[in-house]
Coordinates of C-alpha atoms and ligand atoms in Angstrom, one line a residue:
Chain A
X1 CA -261.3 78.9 23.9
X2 CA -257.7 77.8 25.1
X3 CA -254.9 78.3 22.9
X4 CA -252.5 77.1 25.3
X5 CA -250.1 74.0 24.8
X6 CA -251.2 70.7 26.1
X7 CA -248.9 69.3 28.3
X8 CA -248.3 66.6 25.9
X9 CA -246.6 68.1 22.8
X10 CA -247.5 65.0 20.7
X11 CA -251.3 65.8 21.4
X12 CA -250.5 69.5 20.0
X13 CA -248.7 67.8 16.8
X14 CA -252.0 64.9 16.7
X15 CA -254.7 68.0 16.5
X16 CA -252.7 70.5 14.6
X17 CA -251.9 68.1 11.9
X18 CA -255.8 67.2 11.9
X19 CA -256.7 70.5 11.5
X20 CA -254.5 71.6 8.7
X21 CA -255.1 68.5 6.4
X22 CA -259.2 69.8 7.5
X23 CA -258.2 73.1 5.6
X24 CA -256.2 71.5 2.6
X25 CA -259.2 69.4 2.1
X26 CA -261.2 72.4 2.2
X27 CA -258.8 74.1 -0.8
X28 CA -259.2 71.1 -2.4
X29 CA -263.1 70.7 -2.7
X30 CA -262.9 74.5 -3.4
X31 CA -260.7 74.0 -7.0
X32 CA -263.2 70.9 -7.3
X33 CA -266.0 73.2 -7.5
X34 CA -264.3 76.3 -9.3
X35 CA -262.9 73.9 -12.1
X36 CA -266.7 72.0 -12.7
X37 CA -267.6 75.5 -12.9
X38 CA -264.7 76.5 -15.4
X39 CA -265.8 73.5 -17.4
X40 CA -269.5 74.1 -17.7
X41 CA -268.4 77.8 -18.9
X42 CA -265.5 76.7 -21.1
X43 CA -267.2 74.0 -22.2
X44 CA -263.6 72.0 -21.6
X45 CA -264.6 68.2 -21.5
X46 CA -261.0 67.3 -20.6
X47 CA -261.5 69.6 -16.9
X48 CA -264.6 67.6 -16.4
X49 CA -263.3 64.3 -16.5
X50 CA -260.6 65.6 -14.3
X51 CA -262.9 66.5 -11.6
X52 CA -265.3 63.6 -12.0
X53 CA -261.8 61.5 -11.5
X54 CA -260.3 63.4 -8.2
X55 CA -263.2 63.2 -6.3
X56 CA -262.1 59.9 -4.8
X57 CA -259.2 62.2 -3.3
X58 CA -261.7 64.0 -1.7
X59 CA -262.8 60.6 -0.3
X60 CA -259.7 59.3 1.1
X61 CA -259.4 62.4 2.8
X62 CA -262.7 62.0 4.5
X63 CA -261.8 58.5 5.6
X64 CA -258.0 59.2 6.4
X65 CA -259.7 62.6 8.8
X66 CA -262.1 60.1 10.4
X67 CA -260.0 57.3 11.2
X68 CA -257.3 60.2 12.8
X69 CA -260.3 61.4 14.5
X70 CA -261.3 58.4 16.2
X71 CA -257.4 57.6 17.0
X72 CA -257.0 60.9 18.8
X73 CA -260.3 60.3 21.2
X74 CA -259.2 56.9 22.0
X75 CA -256.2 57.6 23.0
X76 CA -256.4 61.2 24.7
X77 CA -259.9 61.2 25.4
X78 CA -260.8 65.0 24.6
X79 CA -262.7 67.4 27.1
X80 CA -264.4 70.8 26.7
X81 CA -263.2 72.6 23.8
X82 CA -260.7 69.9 22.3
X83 CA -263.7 67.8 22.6
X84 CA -265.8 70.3 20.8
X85 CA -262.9 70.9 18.2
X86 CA -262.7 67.0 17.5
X87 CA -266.5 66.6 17.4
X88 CA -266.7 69.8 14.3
X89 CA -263.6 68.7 12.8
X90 CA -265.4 65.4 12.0
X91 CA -268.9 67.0 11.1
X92 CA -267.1 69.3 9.1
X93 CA -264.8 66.4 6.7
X94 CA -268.2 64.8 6.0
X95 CA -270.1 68.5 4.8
X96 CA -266.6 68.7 2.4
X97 CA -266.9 65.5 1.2
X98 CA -270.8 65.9 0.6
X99 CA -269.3 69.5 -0.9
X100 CA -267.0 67.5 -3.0
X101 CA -269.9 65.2 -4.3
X102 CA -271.9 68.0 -5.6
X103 CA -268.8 69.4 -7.6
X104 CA -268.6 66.1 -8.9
X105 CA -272.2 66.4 -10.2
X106 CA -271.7 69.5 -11.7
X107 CA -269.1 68.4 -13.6
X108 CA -271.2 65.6 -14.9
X109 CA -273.6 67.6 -15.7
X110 CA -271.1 70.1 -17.6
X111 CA -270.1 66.9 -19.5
X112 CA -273.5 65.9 -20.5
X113 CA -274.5 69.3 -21.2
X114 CA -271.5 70.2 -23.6
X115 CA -271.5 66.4 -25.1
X116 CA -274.5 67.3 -26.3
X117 CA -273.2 70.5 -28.1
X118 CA -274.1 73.3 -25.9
X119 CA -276.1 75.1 -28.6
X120 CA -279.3 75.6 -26.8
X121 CA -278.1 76.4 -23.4
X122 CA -279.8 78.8 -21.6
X123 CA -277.4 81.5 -20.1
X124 CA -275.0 80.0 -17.0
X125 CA -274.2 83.6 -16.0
X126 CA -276.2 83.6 -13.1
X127 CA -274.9 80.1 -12.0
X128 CA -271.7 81.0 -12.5
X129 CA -272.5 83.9 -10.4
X130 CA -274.3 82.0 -7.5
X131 CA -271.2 79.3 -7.7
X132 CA -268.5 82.3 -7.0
X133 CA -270.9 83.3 -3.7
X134 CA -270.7 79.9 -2.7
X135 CA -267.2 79.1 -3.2
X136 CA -266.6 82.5 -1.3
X137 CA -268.6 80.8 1.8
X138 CA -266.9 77.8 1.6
X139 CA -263.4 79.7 1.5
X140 CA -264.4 82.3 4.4
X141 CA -265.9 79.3 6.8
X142 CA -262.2 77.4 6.4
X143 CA -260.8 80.7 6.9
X144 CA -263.0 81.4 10.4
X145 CA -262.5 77.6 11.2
X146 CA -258.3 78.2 11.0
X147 CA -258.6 81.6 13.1
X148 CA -261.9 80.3 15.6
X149 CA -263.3 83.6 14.1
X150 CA -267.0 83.4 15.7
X151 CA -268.2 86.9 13.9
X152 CA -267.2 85.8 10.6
X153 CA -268.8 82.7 11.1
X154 CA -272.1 84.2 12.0
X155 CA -272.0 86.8 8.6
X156 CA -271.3 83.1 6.6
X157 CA -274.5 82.0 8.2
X158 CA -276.7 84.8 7.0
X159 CA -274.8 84.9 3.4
X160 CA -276.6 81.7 2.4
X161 CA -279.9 83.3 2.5
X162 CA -278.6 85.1 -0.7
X163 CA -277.8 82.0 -2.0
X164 CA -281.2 80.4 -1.5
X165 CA -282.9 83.4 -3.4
X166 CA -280.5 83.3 -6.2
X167 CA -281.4 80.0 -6.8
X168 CA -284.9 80.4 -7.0
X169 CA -284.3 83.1 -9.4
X170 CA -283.0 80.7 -11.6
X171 CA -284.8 78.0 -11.4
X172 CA -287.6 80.6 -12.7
X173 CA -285.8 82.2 -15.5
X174 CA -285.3 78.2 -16.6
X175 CA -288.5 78.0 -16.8
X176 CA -289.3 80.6 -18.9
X177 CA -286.9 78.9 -20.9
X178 CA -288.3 75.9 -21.0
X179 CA -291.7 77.2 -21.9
X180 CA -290.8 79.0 -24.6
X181 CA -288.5 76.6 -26.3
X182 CA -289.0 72.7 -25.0
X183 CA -285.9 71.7 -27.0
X184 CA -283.6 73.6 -24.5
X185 CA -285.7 71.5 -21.5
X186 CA -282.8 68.6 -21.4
X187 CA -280.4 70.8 -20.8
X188 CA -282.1 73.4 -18.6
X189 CA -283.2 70.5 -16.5
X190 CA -279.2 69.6 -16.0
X191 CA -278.6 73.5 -14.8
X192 CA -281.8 73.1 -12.4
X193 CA -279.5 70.4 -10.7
X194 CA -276.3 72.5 -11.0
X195 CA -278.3 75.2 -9.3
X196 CA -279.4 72.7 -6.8
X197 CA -275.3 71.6 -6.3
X198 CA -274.6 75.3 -5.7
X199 CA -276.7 75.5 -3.1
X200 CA -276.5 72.5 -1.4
X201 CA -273.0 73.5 -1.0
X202 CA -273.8 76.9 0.4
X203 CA -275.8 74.7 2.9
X204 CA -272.9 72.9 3.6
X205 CA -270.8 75.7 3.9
X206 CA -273.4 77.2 6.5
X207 CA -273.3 73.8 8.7
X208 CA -269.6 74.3 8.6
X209 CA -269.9 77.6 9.7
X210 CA -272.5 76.5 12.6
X211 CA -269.7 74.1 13.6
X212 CA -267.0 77.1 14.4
X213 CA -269.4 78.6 16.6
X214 CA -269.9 75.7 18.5
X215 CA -266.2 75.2 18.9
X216 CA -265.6 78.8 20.5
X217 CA -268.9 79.4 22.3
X218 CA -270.0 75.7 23.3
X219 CA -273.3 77.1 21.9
X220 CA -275.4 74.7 19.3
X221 CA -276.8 77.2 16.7
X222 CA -278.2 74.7 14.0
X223 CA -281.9 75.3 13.7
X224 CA -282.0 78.4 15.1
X225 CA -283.8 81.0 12.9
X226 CA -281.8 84.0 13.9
X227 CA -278.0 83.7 12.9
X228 CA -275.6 84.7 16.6
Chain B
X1 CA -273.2 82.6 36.7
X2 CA -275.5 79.9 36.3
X3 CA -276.7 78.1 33.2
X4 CA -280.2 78.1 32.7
X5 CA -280.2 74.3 33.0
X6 CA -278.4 74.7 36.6
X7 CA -280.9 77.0 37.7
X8 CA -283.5 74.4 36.8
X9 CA -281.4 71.7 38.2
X10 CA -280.7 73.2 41.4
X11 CA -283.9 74.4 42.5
X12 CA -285.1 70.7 41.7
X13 CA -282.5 68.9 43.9
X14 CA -282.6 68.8 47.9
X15 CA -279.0 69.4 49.6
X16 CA -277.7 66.7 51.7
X17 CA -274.8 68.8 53.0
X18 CA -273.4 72.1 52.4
X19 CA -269.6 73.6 53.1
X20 CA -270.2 77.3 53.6
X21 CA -267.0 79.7 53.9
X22 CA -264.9 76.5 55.2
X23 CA -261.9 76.6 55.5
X24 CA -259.0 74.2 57.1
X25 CA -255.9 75.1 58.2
X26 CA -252.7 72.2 59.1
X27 CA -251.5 74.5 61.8
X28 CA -250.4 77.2 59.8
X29 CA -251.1 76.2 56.4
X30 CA -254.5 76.8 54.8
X31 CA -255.3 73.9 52.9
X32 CA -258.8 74.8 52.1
X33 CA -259.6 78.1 51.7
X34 CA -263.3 79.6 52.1
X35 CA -265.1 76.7 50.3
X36 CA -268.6 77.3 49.6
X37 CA -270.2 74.0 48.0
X38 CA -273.4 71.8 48.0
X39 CA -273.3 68.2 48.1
X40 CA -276.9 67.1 46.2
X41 CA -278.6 64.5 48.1
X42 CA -278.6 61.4 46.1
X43 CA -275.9 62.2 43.6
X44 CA -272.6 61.7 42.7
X45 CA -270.6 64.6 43.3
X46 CA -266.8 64.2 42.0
X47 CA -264.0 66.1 43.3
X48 CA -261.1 66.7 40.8
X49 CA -257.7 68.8 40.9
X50 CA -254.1 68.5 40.5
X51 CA -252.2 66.5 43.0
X52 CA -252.0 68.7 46.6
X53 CA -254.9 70.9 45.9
X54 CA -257.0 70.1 49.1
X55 CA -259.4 67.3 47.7
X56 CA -258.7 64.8 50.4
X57 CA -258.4 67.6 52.8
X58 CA -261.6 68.4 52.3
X59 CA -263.5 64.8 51.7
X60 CA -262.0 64.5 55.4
X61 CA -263.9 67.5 57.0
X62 CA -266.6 66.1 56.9
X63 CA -266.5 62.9 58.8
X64 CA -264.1 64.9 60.8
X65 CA -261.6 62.9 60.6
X66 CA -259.1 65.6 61.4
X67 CA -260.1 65.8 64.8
X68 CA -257.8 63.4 65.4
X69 CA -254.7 65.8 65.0
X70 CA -254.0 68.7 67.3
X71 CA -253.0 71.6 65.5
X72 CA -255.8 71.0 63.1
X73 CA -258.5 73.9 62.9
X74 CA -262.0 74.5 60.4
X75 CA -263.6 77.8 59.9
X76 CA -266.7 78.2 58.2
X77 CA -269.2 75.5 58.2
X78 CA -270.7 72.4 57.1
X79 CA -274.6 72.2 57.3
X80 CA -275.8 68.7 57.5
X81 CA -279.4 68.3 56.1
X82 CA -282.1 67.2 57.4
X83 CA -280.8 68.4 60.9
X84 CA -279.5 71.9 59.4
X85 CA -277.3 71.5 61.9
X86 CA -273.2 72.5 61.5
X87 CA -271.3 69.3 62.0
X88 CA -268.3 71.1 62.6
X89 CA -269.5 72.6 65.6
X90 CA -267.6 72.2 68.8
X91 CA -270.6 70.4 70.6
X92 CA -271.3 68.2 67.6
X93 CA -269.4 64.7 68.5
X94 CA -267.4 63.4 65.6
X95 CA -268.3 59.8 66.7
X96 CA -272.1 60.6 66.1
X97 CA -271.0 62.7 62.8
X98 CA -269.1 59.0 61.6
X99 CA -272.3 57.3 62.2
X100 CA -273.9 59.0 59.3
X101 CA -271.2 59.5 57.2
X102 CA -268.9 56.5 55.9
X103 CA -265.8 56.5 54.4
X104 CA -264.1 54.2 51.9
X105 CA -260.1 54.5 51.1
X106 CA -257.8 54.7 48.1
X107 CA -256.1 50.9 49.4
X108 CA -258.9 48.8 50.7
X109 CA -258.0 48.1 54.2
X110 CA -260.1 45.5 56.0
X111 CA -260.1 44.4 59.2
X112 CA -257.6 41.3 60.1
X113 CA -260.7 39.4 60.8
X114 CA -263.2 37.2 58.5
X115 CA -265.3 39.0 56.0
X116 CA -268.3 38.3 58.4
X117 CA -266.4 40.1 61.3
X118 CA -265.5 43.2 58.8
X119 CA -269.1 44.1 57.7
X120 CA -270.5 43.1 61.1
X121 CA -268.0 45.5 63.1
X122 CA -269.2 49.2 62.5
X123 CA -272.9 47.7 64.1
X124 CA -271.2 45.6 67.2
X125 CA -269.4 49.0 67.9
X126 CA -272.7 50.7 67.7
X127 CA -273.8 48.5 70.1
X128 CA -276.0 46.1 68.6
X129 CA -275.9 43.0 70.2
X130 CA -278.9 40.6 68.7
X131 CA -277.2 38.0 66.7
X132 CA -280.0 37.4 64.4
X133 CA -280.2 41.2 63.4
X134 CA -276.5 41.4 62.8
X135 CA -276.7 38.4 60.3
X136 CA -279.6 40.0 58.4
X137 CA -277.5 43.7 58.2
X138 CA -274.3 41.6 57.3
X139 CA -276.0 40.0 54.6
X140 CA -277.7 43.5 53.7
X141 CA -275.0 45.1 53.4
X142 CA -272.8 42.6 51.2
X143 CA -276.0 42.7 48.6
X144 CA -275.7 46.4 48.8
X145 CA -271.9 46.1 47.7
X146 CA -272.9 43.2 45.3
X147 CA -270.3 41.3 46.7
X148 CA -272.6 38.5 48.4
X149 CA -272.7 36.2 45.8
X150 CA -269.1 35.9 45.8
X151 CA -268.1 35.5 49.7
X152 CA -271.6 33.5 50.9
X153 CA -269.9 30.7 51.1
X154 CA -266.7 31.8 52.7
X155 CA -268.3 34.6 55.1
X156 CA -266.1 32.7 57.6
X157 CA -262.6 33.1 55.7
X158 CA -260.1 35.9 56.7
X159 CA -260.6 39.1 54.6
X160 CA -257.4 39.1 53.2
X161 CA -257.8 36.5 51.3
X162 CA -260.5 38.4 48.8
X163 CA -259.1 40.0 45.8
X164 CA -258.3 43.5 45.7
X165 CA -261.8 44.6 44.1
X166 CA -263.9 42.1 46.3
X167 CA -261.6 43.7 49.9
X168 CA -262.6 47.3 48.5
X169 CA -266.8 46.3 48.0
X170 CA -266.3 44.7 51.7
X171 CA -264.9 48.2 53.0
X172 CA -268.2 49.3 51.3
X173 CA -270.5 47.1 52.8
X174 CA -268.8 48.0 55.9
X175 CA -269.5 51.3 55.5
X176 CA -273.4 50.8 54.2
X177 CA -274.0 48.4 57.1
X178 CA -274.3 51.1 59.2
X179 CA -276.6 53.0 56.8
X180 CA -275.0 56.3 56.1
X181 CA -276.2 59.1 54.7
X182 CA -273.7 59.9 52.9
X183 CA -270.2 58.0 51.4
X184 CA -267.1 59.5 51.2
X185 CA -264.7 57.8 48.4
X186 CA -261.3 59.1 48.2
X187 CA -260.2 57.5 45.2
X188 CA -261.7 54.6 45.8
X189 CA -260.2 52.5 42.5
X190 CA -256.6 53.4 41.8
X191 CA -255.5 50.3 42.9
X192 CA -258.0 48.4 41.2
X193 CA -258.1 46.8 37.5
X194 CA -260.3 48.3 35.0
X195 CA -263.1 45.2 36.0
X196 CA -263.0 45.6 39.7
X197 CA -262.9 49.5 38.9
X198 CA -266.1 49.0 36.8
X199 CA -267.9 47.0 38.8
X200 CA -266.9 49.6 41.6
X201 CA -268.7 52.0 39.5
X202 CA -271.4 50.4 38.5
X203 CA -272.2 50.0 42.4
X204 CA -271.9 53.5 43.1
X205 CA -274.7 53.6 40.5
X206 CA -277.4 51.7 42.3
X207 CA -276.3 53.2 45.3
X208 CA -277.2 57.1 44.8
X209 CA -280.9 56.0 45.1
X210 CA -280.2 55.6 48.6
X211 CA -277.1 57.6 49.8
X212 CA -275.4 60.7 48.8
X213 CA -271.7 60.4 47.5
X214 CA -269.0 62.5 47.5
X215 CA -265.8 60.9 46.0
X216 CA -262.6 62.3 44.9
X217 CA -261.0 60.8 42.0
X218 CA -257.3 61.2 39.5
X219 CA -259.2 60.1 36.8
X220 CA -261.0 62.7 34.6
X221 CA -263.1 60.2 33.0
X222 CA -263.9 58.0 35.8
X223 CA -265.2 61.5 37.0
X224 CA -267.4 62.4 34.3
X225 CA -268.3 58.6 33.9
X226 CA -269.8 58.4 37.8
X227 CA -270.6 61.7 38.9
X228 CA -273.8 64.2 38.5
X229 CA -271.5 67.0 40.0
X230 CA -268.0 67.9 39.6
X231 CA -266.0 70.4 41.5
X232 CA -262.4 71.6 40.7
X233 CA -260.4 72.3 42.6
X234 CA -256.9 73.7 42.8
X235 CA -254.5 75.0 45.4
X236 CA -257.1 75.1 47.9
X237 CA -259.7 77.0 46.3
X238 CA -262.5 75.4 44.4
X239 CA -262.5 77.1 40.7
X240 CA -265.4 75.6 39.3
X241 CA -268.3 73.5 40.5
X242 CA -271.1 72.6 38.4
X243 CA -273.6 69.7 36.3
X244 CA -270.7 67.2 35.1
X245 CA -272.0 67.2 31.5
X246 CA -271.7 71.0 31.1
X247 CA -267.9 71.1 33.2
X248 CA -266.6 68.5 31.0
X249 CA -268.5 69.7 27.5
X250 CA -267.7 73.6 28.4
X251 CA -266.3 74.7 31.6
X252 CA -267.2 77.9 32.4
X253 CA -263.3 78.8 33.8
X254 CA -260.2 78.6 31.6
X255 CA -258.4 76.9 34.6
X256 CA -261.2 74.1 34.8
X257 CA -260.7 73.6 30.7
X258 CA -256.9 73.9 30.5
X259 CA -256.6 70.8 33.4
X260 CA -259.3 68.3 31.8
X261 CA -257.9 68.7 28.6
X262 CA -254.2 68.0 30.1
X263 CA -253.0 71.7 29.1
X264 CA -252.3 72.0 32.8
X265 CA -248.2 72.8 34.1
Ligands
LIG1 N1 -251.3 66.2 57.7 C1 -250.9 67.3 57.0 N2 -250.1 68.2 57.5 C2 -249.8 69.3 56.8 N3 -250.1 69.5 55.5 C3 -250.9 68.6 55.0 C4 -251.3 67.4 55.6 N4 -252.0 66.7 54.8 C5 -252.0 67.4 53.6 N5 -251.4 68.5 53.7 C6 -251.2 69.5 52.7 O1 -252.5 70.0 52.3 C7 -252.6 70.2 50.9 C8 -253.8 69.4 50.4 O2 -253.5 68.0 50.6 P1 -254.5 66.9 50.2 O3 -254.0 65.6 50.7 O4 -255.9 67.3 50.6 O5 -254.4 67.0 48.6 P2 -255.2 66.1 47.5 O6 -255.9 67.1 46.6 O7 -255.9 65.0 48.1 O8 -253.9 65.5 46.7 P3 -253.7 64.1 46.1 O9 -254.5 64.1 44.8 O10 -252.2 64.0 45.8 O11 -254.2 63.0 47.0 C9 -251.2 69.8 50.4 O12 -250.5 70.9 50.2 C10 -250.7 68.9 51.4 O13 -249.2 69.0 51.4
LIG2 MG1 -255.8 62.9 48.2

């Protein structure tokens, strides 16, 4: 992958500034999710509207990405690996804002959930739990995305396995819930789609990961059952 | 090292002509150095490199156009198919070699005659003399070039008075009048707008089904746009040649990626 200068130094300042407003919208869809998580824990209805209410940053950062995106491939026409760099970059802003959509959900679901008064909620420790794995994928694929780091990419890939069981885990404890007490099915339902937010994101941060790959190697891994 | 989809793709195609260990010296100066490349028949294959690094050198061994400097010396080889015969070889006559192969410049540079007299000239010097024959290739050949439409009326008017992109498709029906084998474009739009260059390209298109093309071009994308090969090449050696999709997508040399994505000097 070539690290080298282009020869035209306003191309270098075009794609780095791309690339690092890539990773500060990764840190922000990562406080997004961390703070709908603090606020289905805390019960803090105040954090919740917060989130709900920056997601549309999340948005204009997807569209602002883009439309830089578009500008730089008009006018330098990108080959080889810039081309592959533009081509993730923009694959990669619409898994974060489809990451940022599903903190959003959690936080509405937080809200419902504590509006509600809480009392019958089923145990979050083990969402809580799968949410820190998956904010941990999210933060390691930015971090492999700033440093082209191909191995850590690949270990991100096979984390979200561990995701995917943890999830079925609790969607089957839920039920048990369920079962045994129908009045805790409303909000048990709610943390069934939290669940499903936490791993759709470790999805997303798995596609994310697939893209780094394909910026250093050239190589298309999506679909492939074995991770590189 | 070969992808697995050049494997596939080279044992499908036929060769139309193949450099092997050429290479060209101006006197003392090797411009080309051991060059061993084959031109697919029926492609486009694009040659691309920084300014000086032998592309036009090289486009010109093989109509042997540099015959007509002493001083001037090949080594190596160009194999010729179906003959699988060396054109470069002393007892090969570069007239017979210029038959086969035609070649179309960076400035269009008709003839000072009519566009009739233009297309009609390459077959009068190969001595065909029946009037009625040389119409039908004239007319042929300015289909082929999709420039007959525009000059049928005016077949009888000086060259010089076409436009820029119509003088460059008569150089090409010139050269297709003659039926070559192969065409040799050495940047054949850079003096051309973006329409005439389109419609330049487009023409290449449509002609690959018949001849084999070998053109050397500044611009990247007009390479990737046109061709089915590309070979880089830089200070006389060539780097990297391979399927056009793969060398622009992911070059296999750093040198090949650090010029098409302008990190190069
Ligand atoms: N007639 C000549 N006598 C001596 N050297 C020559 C001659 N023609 C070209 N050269 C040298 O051979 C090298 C290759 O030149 P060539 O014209 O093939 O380059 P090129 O790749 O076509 O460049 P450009 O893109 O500028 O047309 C250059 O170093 C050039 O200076
Ligand atoms: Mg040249």
């Amino acid at each position: 992958m070539a690290m080298t200068e282009h020869a035209s130094k306003q191309y270098d300042l075009d794609l780095g500034s791309i690339r690092s407003r890539v990773l500060a919208m990764g840190g922000l869809v990562e406080s997004q999710i961390r703070r709908a998580i603090d606020a289905l824990t805390t019960g803090n209805l105040v954090l919740t509207q917060e989130v709900i209410e920056a997601d549309h940053r999340v948005n204009a950062m997807e569209v602002e990405l883009d439309g830089d995106c578009s500008q730089l491939i008009v006018r330098r026409q990108p080959a080889a690996g810039d081309l592959r760099m533009i081509f993730a970059i923009m694959k990669t802003v619409t898994d974060l804002e489809r990451i940022g959509d599903e903190a959003q959900k959690i936080a509405r679901m937080a809200k419902n959930i504590h509006e509600r008064g809480g009392a019958q909620a089923p145990p979050v420790v083990e969402v809580r739990h799968a949410a820190e794995a998956a904010i941990s994928m999210l933060r390691r694929t930015l971090d492999c995305f700033a440093r082209l780091d191909c191995d850590g990419a690949a270990e991100v890939i096979r984390d979200d396995a561990g995701i995917d069981t943890e999830f079925r885990s609790i969607l089957r404890q839920l039920i048990t819930y369920m079962m045994e007490d129908p009045r805790t099915i409303s909000t048990a339902l709610e943390i069934v789609w939290i669940a499903k937010a936490i791993e759709r994101i470790g999805d997303h941060a798995k596609n994310m990961a697939e893209y780094v790959i394909y910026i250093v190697k050239g190589t298309d891994v999506r679909h492939t059952k074995v991770a590189p | 090292m070969m992808s697995a989809l050049e494997t596939h793709v080279s044992e499908l195609l036929a060769t139309k002509a193949e450099a092997r260990k050429l290479s060209f010296y101006y006197g003392d100066f090797r411009a080309l150095k051991n060059i061993t490349m084959p031109v697919h028949e029926r492609k486009v294959t694009a040659l691309i490199g920084p300014s000086g690094c032998g592309k036009s050198t090289f486009l010109r061994c093989f109509n042997r156009m540099h015959d007509l400097y002493p001083g001037n010396r090949y080594e190596g080889e160009i194999i010729l198919q179906p003959d699988n015969a060396n054109l470069l070889a002393r007892d090969v006559d570069p007239i017979e070699v210029r038959m086969r192969i035609g070649m179309v410049f960076q400035k269009p540079n008709p003839f000072p005659k009519s566009v009739f007299e233009n297309v009609a000239y390459g077959l009068r010097v190969r001595g065909e003399s029946s009037r009625r024959r040389i119409e039908e290739k004239v007319e042929q050949a300015l289909q082929d070039a999709a420039l007959w439409e525009e000059v049928k009326n005016r077949l009888h008017q000086p060259a010089y008075n076409l436009s820029g992109g119509q003088q460059q498709r008569l150089c090409i029906a010139r050269a297709l009048a003659t039926d070559p084998e192969l065409l040799l474009f050495d940047e054949p739009t850079s003096a051309l707008d973006p329409i005439a260059t389109a419609s330049i390209e487009e023409l290449m298109h449509d002609l690959k089904e018949r001849v084999t093309i070998l053109i050397v071009t500044h611009n990247m994308q007009q390479a990737a746009r046109v061709s089915d090969f590309t070979a880089y090449m830089y200070l006389g050696d060539l780097i990297e040649f391979g399927i056009t999709d793969e060398l622009f997508i992911k070059p296999k040399m750093k040198q090949t990626e650090d010029y098409i994505t302008g990190r190069f000097g």
